[in-house]
mmCIF file of C-alpha atoms in Angstrom:
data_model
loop_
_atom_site.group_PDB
_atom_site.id
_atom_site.type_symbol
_atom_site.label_atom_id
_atom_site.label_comp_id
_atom_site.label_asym_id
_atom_site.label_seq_id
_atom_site.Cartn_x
_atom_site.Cartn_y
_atom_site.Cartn_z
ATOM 1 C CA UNK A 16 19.347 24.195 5.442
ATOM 2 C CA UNK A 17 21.648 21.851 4.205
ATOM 3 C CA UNK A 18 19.498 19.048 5.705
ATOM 4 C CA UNK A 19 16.580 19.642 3.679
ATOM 5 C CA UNK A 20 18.237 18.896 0.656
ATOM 6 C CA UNK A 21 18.685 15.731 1.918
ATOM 7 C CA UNK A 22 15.231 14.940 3.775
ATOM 8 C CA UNK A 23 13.317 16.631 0.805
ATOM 9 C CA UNK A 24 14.298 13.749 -1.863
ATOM 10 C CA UNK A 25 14.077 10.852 0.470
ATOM 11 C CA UNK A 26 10.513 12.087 1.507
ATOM 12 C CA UNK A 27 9.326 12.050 -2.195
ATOM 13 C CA UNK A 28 11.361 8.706 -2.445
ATOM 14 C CA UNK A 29 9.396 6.793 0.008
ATOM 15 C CA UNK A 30 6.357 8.460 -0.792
ATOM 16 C CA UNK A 31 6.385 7.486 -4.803
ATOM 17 C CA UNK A 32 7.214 4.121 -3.306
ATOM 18 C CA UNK A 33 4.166 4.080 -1.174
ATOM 19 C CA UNK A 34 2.328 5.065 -4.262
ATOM 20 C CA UNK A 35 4.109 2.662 -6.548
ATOM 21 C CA UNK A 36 3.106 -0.411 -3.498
ATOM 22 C CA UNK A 37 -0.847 1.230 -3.265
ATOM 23 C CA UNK A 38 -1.041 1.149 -6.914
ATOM 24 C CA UNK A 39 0.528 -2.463 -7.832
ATOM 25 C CA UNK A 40 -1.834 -3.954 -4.898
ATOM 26 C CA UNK A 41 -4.676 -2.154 -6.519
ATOM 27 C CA UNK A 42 -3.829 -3.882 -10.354
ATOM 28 C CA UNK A 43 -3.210 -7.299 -8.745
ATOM 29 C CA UNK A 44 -6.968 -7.532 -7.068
ATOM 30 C CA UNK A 45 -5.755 -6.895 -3.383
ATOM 31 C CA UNK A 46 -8.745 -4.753 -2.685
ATOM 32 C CA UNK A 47 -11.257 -7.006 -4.841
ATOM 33 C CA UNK A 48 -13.309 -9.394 -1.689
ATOM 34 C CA UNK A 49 -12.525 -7.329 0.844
ATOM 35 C CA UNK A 50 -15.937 -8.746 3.049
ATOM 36 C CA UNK A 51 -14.782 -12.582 1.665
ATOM 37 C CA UNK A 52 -11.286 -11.870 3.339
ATOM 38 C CA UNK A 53 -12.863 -11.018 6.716
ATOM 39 C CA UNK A 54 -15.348 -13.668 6.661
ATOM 40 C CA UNK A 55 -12.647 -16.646 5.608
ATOM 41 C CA UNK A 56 -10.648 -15.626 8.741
ATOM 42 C CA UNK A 57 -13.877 -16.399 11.010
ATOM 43 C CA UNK A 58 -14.513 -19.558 9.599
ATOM 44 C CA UNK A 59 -13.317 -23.007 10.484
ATOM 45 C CA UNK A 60 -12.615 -24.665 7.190
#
């Protein structure tokens, strides 16, 4: 039982982090040319 109240907090930890990274690559235009992205890796330039 003990455990838990250790696991518990670190779960919600790394999952406001995930949140926090999702959220900061969302603001900064990560997600804006997603099909430009795929097409500049095919390309020779």
């Amino acid at each position: 039982m003990s455990v838990l109240l250790l696991v518990i907090p670190i779960a919600l930890g790394l999952g406001g982090l995930g949140l926090a990274a999702f959220l900061w690559a969302l603001r900064s235009g990560q997600y804006d040319d997603i099909e430009g992205a795929e097409l500049r890796a095919l390309s020779d330039d």
